[in-house]
Short mmCIF file of C-alpha atoms and ligand atoms in Angstrom, two decimals:
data_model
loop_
_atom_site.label_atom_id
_atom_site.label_comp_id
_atom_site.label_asym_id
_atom_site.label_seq_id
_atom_site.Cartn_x
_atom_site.Cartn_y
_atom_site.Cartn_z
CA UNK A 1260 -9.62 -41.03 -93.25
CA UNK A 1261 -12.96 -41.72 -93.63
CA UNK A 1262 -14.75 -40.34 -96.90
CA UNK A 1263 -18.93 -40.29 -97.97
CA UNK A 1264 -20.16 -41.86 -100.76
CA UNK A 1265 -23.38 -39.89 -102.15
CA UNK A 1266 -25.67 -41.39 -104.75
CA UNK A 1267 -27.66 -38.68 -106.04
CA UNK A 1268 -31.65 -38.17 -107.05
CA UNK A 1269 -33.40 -39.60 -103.84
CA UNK A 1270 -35.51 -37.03 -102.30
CA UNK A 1271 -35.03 -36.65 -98.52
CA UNK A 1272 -38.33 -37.70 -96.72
CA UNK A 1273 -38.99 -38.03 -92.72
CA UNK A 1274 -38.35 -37.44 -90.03
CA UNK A 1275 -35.74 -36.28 -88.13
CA UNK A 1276 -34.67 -35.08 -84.48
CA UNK A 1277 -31.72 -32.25 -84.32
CA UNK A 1278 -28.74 -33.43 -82.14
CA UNK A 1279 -28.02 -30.79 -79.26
CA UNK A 1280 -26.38 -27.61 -80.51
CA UNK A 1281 -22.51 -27.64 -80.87
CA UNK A 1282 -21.53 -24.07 -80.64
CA UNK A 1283 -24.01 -24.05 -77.67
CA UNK A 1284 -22.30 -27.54 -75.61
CA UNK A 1285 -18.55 -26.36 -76.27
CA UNK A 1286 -19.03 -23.25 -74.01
CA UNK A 1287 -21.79 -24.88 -71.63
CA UNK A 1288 -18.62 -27.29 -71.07
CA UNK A 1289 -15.95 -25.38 -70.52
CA UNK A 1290 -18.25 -22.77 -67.84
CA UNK A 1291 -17.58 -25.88 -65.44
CA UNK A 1292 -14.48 -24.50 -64.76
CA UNK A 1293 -16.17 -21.80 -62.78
CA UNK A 1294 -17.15 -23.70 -60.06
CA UNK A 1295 -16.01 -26.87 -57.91
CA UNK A 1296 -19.87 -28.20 -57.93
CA UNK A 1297 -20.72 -30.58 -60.48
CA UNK A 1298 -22.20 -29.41 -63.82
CA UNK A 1299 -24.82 -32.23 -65.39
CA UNK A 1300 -25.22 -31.35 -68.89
CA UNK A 1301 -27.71 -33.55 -70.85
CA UNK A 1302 -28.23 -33.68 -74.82
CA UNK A 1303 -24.22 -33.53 -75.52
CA UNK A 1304 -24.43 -34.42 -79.27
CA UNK A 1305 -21.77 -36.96 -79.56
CA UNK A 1306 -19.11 -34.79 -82.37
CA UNK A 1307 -15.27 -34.82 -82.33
CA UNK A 1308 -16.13 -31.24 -81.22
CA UNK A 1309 -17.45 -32.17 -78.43
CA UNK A 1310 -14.78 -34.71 -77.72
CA UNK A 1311 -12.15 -32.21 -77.70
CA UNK A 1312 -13.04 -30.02 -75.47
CA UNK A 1313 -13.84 -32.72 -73.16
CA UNK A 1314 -10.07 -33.71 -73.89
CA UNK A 1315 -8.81 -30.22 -72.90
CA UNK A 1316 -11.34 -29.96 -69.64
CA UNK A 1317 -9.58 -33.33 -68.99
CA UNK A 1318 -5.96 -31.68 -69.22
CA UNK A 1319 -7.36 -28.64 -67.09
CA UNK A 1320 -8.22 -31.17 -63.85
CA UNK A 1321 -12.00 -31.63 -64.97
CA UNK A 1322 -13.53 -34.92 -63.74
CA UNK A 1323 -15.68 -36.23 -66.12
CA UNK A 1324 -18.14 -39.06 -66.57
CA UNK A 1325 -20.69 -39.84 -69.21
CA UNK A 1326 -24.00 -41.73 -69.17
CA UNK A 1327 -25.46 -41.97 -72.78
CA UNK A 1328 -25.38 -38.28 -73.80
CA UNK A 1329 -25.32 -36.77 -70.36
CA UNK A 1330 -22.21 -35.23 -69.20
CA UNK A 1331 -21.33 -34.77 -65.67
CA UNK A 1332 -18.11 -32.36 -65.09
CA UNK A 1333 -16.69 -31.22 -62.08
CA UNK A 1334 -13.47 -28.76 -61.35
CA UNK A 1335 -11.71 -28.22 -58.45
CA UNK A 1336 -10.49 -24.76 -57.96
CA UNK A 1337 -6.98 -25.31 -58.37
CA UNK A 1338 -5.25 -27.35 -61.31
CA UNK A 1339 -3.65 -27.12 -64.44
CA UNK A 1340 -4.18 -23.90 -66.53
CA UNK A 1341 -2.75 -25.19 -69.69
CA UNK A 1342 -4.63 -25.56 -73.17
CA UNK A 1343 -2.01 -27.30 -75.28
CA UNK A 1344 -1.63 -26.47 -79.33
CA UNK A 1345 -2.33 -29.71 -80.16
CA UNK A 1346 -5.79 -29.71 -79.50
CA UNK A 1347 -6.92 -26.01 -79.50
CA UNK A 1348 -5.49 -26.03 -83.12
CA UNK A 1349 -8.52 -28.49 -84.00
CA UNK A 1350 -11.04 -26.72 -82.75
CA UNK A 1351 -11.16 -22.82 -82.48
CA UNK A 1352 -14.20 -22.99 -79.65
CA UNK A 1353 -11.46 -23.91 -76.90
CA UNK A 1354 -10.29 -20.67 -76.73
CA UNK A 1355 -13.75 -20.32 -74.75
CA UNK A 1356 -11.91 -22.17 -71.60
CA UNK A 1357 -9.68 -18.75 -70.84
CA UNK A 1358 -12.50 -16.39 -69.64
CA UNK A 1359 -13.19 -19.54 -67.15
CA UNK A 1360 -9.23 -20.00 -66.44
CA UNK A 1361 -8.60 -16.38 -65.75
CA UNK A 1362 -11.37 -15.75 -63.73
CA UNK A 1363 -11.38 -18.74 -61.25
CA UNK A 1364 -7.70 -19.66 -61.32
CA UNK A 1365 -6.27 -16.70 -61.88
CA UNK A 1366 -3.74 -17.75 -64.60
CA UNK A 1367 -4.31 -19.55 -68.36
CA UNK A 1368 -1.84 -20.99 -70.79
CA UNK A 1369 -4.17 -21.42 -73.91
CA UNK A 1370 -2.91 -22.07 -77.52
CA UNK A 1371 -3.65 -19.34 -80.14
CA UNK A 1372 -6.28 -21.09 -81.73
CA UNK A 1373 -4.75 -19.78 -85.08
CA UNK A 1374 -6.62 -18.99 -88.58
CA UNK A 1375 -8.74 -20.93 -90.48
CA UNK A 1376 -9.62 -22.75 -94.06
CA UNK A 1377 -11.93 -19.30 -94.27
CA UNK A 1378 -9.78 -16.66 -93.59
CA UNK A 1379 -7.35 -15.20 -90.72
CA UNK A 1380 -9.75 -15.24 -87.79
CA UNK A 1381 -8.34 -13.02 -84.47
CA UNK A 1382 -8.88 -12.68 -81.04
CA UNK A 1383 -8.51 -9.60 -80.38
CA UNK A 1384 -11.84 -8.90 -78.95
CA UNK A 1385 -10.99 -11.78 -76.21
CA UNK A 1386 -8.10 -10.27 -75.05
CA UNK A 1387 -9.42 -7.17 -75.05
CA UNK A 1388 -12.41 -7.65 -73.35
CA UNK A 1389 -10.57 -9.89 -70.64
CA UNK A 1390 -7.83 -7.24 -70.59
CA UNK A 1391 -10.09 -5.25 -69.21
CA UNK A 1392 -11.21 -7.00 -66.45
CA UNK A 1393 -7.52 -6.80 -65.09
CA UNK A 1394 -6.53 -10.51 -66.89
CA UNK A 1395 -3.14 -8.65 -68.50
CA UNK A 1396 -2.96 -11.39 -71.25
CA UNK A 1397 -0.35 -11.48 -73.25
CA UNK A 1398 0.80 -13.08 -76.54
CA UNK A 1399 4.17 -15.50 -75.70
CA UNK A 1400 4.88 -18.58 -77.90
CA UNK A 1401 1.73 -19.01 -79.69
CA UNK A 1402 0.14 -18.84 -76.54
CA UNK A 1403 -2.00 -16.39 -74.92
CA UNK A 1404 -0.92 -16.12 -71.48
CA UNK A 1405 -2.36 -14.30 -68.09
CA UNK A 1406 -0.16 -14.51 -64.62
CA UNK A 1407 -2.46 -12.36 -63.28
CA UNK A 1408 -3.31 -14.67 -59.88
CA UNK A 1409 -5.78 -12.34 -58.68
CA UNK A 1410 -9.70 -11.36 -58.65
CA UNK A 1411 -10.45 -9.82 -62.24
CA UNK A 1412 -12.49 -6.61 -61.63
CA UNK A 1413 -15.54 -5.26 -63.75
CA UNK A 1414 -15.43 -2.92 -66.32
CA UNK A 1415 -17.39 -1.63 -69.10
CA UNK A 1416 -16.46 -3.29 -72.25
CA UNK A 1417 -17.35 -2.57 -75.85
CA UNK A 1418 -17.71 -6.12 -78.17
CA UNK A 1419 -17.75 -4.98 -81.69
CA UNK A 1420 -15.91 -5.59 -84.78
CA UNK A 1421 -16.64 -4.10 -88.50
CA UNK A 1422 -18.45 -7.72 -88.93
CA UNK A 1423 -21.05 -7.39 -85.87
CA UNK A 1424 -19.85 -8.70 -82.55
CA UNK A 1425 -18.41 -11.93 -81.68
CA UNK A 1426 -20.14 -14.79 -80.84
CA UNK A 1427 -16.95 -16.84 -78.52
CA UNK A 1428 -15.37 -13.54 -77.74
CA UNK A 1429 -19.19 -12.59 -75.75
CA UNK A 1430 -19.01 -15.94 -73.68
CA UNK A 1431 -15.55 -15.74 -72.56
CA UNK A 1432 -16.01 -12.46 -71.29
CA UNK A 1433 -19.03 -13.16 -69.99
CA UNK A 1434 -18.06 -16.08 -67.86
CA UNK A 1435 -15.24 -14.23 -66.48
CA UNK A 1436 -17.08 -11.19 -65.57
CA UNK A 1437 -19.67 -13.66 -63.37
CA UNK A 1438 -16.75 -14.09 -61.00
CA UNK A 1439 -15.32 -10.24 -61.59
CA UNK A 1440 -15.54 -7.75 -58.58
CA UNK A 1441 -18.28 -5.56 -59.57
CA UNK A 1442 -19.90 -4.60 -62.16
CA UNK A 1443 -19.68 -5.39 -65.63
CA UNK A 1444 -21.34 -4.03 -68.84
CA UNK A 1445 -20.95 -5.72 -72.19
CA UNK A 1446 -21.69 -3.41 -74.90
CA UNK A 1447 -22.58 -4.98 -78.35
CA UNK A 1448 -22.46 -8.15 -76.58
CA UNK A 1449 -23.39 -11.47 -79.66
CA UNK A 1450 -27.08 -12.06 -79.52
CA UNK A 1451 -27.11 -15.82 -80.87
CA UNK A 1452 -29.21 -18.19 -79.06
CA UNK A 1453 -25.95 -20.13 -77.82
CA UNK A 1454 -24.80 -17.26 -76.04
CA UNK A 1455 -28.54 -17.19 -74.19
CA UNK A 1456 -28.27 -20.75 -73.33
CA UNK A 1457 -24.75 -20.29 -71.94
CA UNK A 1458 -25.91 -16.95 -69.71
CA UNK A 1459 -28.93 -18.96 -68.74
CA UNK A 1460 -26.98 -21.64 -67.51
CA UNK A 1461 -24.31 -19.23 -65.51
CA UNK A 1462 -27.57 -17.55 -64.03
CA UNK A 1463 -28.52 -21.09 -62.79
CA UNK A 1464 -24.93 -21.44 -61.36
CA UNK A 1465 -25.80 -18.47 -59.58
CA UNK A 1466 -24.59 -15.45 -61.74
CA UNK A 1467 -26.35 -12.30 -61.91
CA UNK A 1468 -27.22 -11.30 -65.31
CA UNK A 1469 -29.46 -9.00 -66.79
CA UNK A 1470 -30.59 -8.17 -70.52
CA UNK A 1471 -29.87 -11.71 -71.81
CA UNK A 1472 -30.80 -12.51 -74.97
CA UNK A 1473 -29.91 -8.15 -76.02
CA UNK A 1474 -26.76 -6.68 -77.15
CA UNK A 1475 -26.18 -5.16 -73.65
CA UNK A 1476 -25.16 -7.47 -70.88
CA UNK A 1477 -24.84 -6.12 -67.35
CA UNK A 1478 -23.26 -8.62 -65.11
CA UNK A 1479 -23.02 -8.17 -61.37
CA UNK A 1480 -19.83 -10.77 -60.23
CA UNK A 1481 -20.21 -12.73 -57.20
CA UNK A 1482 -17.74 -14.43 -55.19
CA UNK A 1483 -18.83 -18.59 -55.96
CA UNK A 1484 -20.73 -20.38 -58.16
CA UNK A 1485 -22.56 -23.22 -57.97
CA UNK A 1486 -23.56 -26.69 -59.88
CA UNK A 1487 -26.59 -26.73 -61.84
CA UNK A 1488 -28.06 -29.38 -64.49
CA UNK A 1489 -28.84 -27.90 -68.46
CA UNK A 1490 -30.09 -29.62 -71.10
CA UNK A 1491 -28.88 -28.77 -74.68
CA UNK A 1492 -31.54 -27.37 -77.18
CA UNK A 1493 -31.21 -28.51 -80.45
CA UNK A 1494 -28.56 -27.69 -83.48
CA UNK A 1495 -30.36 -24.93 -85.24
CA UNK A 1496 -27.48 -25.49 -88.13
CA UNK A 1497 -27.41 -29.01 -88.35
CA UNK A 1498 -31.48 -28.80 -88.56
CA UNK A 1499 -31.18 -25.96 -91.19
CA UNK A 1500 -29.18 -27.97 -93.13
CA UNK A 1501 -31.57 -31.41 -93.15
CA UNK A 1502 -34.56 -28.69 -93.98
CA UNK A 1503 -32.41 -27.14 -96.98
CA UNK A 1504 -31.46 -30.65 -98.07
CA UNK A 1505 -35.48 -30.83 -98.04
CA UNK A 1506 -36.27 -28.13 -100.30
CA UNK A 1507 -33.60 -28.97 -102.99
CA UNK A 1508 -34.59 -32.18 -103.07
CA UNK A 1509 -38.35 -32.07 -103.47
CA UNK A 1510 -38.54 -34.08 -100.67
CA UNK A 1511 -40.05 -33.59 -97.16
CA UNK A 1512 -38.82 -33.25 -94.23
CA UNK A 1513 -39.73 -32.46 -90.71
CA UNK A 1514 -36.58 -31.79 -88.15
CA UNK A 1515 -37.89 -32.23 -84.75
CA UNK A 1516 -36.34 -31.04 -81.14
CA UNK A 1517 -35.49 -27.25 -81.21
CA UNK A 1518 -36.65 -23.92 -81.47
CA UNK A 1519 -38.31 -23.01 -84.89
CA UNK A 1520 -37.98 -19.72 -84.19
CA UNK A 1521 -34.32 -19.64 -84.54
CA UNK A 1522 -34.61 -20.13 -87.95
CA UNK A 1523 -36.69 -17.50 -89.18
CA UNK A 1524 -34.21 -16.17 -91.77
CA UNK A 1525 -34.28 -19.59 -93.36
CA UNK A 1526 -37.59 -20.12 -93.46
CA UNK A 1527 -37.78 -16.73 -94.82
CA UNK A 1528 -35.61 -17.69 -97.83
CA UNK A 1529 -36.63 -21.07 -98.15
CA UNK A 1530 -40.29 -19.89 -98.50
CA UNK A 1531 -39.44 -17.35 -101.26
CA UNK A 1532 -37.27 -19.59 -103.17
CA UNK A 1533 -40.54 -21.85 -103.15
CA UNK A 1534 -40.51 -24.45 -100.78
CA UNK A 1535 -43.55 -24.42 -98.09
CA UNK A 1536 -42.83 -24.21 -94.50
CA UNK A 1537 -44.36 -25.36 -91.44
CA UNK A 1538 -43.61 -24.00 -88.28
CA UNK A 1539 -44.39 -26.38 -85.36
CA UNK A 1540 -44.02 -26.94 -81.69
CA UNK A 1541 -41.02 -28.24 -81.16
CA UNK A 1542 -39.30 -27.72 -84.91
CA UNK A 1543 -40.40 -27.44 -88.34
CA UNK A 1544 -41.31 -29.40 -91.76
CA UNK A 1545 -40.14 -28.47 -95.11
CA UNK A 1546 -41.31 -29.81 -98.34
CA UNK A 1547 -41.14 -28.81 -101.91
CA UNK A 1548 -42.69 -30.45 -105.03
CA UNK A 1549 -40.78 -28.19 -107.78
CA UNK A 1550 -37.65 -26.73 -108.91
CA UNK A 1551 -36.32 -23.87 -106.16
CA UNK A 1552 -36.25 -20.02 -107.07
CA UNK A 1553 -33.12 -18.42 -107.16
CA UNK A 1554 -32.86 -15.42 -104.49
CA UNK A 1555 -30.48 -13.35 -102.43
CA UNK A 1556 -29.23 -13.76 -99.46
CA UNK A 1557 -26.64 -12.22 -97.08
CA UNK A 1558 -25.28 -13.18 -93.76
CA UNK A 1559 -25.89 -11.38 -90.70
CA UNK A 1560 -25.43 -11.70 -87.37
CA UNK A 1561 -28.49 -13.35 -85.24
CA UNK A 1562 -31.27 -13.20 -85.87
CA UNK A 1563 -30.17 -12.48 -89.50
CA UNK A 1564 -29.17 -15.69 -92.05
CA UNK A 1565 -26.91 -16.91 -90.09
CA UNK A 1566 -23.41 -17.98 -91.98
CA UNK A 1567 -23.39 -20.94 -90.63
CA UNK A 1568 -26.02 -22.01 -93.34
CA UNK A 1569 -24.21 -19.71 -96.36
CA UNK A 1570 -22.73 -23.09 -97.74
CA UNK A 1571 -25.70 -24.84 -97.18
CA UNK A 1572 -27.73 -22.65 -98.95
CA UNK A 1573 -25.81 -21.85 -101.74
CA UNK A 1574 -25.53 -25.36 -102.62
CA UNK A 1575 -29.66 -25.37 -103.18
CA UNK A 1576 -29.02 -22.25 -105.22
CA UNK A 1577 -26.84 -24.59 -107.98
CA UNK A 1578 -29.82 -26.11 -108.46
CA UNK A 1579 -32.40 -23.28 -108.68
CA UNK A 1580 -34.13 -21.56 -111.51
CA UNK A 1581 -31.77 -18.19 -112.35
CA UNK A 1582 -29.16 -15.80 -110.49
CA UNK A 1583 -29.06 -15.67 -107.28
CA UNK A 1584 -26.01 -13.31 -104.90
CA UNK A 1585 -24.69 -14.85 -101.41
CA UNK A 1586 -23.05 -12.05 -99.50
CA UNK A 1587 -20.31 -13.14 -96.67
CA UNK A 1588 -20.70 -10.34 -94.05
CA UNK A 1589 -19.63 -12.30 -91.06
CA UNK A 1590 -16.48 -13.85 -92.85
CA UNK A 1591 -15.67 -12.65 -95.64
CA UNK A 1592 -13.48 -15.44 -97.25
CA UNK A 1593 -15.87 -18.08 -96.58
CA UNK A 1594 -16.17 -19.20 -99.75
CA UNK A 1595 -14.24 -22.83 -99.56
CA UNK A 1596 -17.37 -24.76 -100.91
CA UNK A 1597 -17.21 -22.70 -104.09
CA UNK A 1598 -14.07 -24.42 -106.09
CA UNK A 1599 -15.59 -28.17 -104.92
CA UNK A 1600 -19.38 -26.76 -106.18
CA UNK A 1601 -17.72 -26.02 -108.90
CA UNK A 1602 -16.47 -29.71 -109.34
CA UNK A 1603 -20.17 -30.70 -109.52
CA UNK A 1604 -20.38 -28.95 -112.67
CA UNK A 1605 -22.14 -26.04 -110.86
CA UNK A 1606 -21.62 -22.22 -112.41
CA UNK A 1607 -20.41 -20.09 -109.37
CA UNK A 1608 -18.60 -16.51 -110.00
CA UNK A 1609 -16.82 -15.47 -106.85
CA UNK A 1610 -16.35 -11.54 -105.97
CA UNK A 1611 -14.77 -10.76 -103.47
CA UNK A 1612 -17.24 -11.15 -100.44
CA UNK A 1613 -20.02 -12.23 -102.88
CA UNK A 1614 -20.63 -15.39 -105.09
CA UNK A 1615 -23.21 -14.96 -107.90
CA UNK A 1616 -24.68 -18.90 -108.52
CA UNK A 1617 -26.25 -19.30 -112.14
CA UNK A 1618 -28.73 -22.47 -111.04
CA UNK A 1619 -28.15 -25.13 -113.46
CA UNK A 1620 -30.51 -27.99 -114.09
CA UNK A 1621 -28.45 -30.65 -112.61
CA UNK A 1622 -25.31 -31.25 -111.06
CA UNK A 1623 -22.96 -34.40 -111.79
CA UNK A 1624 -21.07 -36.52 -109.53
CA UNK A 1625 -17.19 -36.27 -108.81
CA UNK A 1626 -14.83 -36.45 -106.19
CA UNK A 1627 -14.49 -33.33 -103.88
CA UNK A 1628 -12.80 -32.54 -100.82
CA UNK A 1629 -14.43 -30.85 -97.29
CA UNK A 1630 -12.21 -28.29 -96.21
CA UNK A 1631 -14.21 -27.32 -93.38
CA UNK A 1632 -17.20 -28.40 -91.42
CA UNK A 1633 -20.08 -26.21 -92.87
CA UNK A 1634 -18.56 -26.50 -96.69
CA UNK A 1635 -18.82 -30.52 -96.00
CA UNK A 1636 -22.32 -30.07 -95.34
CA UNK A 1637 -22.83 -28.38 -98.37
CA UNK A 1638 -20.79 -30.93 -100.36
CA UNK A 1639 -23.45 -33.55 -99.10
CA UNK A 1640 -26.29 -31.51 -99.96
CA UNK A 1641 -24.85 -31.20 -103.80
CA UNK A 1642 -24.61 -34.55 -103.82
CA UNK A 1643 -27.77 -35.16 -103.28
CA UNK A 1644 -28.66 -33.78 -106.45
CA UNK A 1645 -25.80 -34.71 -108.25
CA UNK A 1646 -26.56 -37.30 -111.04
CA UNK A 1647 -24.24 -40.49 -110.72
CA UNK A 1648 -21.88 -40.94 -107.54
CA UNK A 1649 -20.41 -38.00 -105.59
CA UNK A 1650 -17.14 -38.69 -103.14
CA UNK A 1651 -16.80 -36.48 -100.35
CA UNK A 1652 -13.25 -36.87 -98.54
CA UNK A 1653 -12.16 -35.35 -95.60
CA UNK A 1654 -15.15 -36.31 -93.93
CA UNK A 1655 -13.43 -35.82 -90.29
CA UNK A 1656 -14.53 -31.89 -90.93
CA UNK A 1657 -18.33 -32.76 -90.76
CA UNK A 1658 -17.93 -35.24 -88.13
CA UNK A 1659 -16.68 -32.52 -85.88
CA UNK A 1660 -20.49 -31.13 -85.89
CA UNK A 1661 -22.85 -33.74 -87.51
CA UNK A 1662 -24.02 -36.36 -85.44
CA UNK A 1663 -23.96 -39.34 -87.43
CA UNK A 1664 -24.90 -37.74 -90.62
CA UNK A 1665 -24.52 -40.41 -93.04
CA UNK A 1666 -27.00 -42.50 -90.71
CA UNK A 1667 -29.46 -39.62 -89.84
CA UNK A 1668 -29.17 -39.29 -94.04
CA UNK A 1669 -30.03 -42.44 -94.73
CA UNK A 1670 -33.20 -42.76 -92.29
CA UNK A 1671 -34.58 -40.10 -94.74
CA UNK A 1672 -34.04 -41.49 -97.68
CA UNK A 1673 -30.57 -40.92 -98.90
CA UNK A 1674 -28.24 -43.42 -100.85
CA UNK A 1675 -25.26 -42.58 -98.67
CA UNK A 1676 -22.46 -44.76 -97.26
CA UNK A 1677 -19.25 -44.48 -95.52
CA UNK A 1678 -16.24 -45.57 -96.57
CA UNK A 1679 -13.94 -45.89 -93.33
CA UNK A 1680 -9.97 -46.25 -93.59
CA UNK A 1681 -7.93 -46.87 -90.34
CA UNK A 1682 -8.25 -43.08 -88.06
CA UNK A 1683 -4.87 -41.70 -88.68
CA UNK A 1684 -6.16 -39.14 -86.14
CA UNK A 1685 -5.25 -38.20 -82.48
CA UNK A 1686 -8.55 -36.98 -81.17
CA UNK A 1687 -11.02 -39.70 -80.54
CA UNK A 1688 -13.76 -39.59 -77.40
CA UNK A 1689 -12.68 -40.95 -74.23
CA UNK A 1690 -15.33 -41.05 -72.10
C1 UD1 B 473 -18.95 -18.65 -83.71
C2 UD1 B 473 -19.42 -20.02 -84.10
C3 UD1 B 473 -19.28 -20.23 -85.61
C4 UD1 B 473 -20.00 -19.10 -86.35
C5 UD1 B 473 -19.54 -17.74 -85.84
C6 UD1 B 473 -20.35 -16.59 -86.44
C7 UD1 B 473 -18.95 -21.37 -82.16
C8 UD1 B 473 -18.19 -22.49 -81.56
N1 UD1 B 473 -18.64 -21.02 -83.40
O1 UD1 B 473 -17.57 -18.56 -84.02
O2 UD1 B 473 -19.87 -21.49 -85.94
O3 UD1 B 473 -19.70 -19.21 -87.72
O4 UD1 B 473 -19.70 -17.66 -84.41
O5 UD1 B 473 -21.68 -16.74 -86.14
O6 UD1 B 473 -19.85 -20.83 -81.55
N2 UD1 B 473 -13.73 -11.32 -84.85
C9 UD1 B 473 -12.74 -10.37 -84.64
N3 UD1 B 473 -12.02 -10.43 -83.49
C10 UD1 B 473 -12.22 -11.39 -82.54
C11 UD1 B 473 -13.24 -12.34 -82.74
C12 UD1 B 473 -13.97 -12.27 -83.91
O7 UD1 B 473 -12.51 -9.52 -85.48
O8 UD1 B 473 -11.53 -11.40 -81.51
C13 UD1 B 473 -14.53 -11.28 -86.09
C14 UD1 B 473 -14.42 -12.57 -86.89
O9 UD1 B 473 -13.27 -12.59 -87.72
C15 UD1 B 473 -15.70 -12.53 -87.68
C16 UD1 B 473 -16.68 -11.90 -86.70
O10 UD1 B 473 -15.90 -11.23 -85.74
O11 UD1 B 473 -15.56 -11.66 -88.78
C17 UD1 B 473 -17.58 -12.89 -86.01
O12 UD1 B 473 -16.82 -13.98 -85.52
P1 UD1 B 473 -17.18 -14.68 -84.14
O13 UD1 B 473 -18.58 -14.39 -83.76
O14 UD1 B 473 -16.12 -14.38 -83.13
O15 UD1 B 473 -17.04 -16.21 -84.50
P2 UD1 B 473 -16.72 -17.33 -83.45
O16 UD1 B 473 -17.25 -16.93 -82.12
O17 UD1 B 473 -15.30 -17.73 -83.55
#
């Protein structure tokens, strides 16, 4: 297992470009299972992420080649409908192939993706959207099953939980209600920009969507779709996370290649804990020249902070001047990063879905472990700051959605390195 080696008090200074999105590529992939056309996908940001679901399109009967970071997929109509445990257990986004599976073949075998390091985290709003399209899935084995083996049908479905709606639970329902008989209205339907890239795409493929981008999708099914080509916009986490590692540094920073505008929460904070903001083009630049202000921040669903960055941010708050309150509202056990912050020497009181961080002056290295991939972020961040050496292990959970991070790291400024041991691990890319 590989593990990071972080030598603190270098401030991050640059310039970067933001890798396409993850949680926008793992759907875009597995929506080639609606059609037998090719589907050329271009900016696929080259994570184990990325490389497992191209492992379990692989195992479904998807051809697929790669040139550089372009994928090209195509699916013939029939084929296996299996998604085994072994590699849906790695990666909760491939539950996002059985909207495609029930919809074009008419069966799906797909693991239980199971809970996570942050908490039990159902599926309930998958079945039960695709249950009402007709899909009749059942639980049998650890598998979610549907034998269904005809045409799903459209019906009015309603997408919320107590925590907002649901980002994966939206795009399977959504891609199987493109190929649905009728109509189909998703009520409290996720808003985040992933989910508009995916229904942009299927509207390319030839689905018939309105109210993208809103919380109420109307989808009119048609009988085929089509191939189209999509490019990737760029990881609004991954560039969050460069921009915070920016503002906690005193350093400066300018992450280049994908919507600013996605980040407005962010910037929001960022610019009231002190650090100035630029909004440009095509991304945005981030620089601070003193100490972070502590200040509060809770987790919504887009376009609110999104929790994605909770670790992320809380990490800068270690390091600020005074109190500040993180509030989990989108998973309320998130909170893995705390006991390894805590490591770092930084003063952290966890209740229940809140943490209250008392910024400390400085942070010193240790050894931590990432338990999952945002937390490892975070851990990388700290260490930034941390005086003396910090060692990150477990590093396999941040290169599941960071693109060469200690590299992209380094180009700015960091003393990072990787320390690689012999992969005892079963996923690697193929392709
Ligand atoms: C996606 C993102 C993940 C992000 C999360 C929230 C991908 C690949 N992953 O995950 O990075 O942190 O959105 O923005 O896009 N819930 C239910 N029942 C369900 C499904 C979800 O109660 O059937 C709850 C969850 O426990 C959570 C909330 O809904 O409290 C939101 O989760 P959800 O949007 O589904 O997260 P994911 O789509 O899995």
């Amino acid at each position: 297992m590989d593990r990071l080696i972080v030598e603190g008090g270098e401030p991050l200074r640059g310039c970067v470009r933001a890798a396409g999105a993850k949680n926008a590529v793992l759907p875009v992939l597995a929506a080639s299972l609606l059609t037998d056309e090719p589907l050329i996908v271009h900016g696929v940001p080259d994570l184990r992420d990325t490389a497992t679901i191209g492992r379990i399109l692989q195992g479904l009967g998807v051809s697929l080649t790669a040139d550089g970071s372009t994928l090209t997929l195509q699916a013939d109509r029939g084929g296996p409908t299996e998604a085994p445990y072994d590699l849906v257990s790695t990666m909760r986004a491939s539950v996002c192939v059985l909207g495609p599976l029930v919809a074009r073949r008419g069966r799906a075998r797909v693991s239980m993706p199971g809970g996570c390091v942050f908490g039990v985290r159902p599926v309930d709003l998958h079945v039960k959207g695709l249950n009402a399209l007709g899909a009749d899935i059942r639980v049998a084995g650890g598998y979610l099953v549907s034998t269904v083996g005809q045409r799903l049908e459209g019906a009015s479905i309603y997408l919320g939980t107590r925590f907002g709606s649901s980002v994966l639970a939206t795009a399977n329902v959504l891609m199987a209600a493109t190929l649905a008989r009728g109509t189909t209205r998703i009520v409290n339907a996720a808003m985040e920009p992933e989910v508009v890239q995916l229904a942009r795409l299927l509207v390319a493929m030839g689905a018939r969507i309105e109210g993208i981008g809103g919380p109420d999708l109307l989808v009119e099914g048609v009988e085929r779709l089509g191939g189209a080509e999509v490019v990737i916009g760029g990881d609004r986490i991954e560039a969050g996370t460069f921009l915070i590692g920016a503002a906690m540094t005193r350093g400066d920073v300018t992450v280049e290649g994908f919507d600013p505008h996605q980040l407005s929460a962010l910037f929001e904070i960022l610019g009231q804990m002190g650090a100035e903001v630029e909004i440009e083009a095509d991304g945005a630049r981030v620089r601070a020249d003193r100490r972070l202000d502590a200040m509060d921040v809770t987790t919504l669903p887009y376009p609110g902070f999104p929790t994605d960055l909770q670790a992320q941010v809380m990490a800068a708050m270690t390091v600020a001047r005074g109190i500040s309150i993180v509030t989990e509202r989108i998973f309320p056990d998130r909170f893995m990063h705390v006991a390894e912050l805590l490591r770092l020497g930084a003063d952290i009181r966890k209740e229940g879905p809140q943490a209250i961080v008392a910024g400390r002056d400085g942070l010193s290295g240790a050894t931590v472990m990432a338990s999952d991939l945002r937390a490892s972020a975070a851990l990388v961040l700290a260490g930034l700051v941390a005086g003396g050496e910090t060692e990150i292990r477990r590093v396999y959970h941040i290169d599941r959605g960071y693109e060469r991070i200690d590299q992209r790291l380094g180009l700015l400024g960091a003393r990072i390195r990787r320390e690689t041991q012999p992969s005892l691990d079963p996923v690697s890319p193929d392709w």
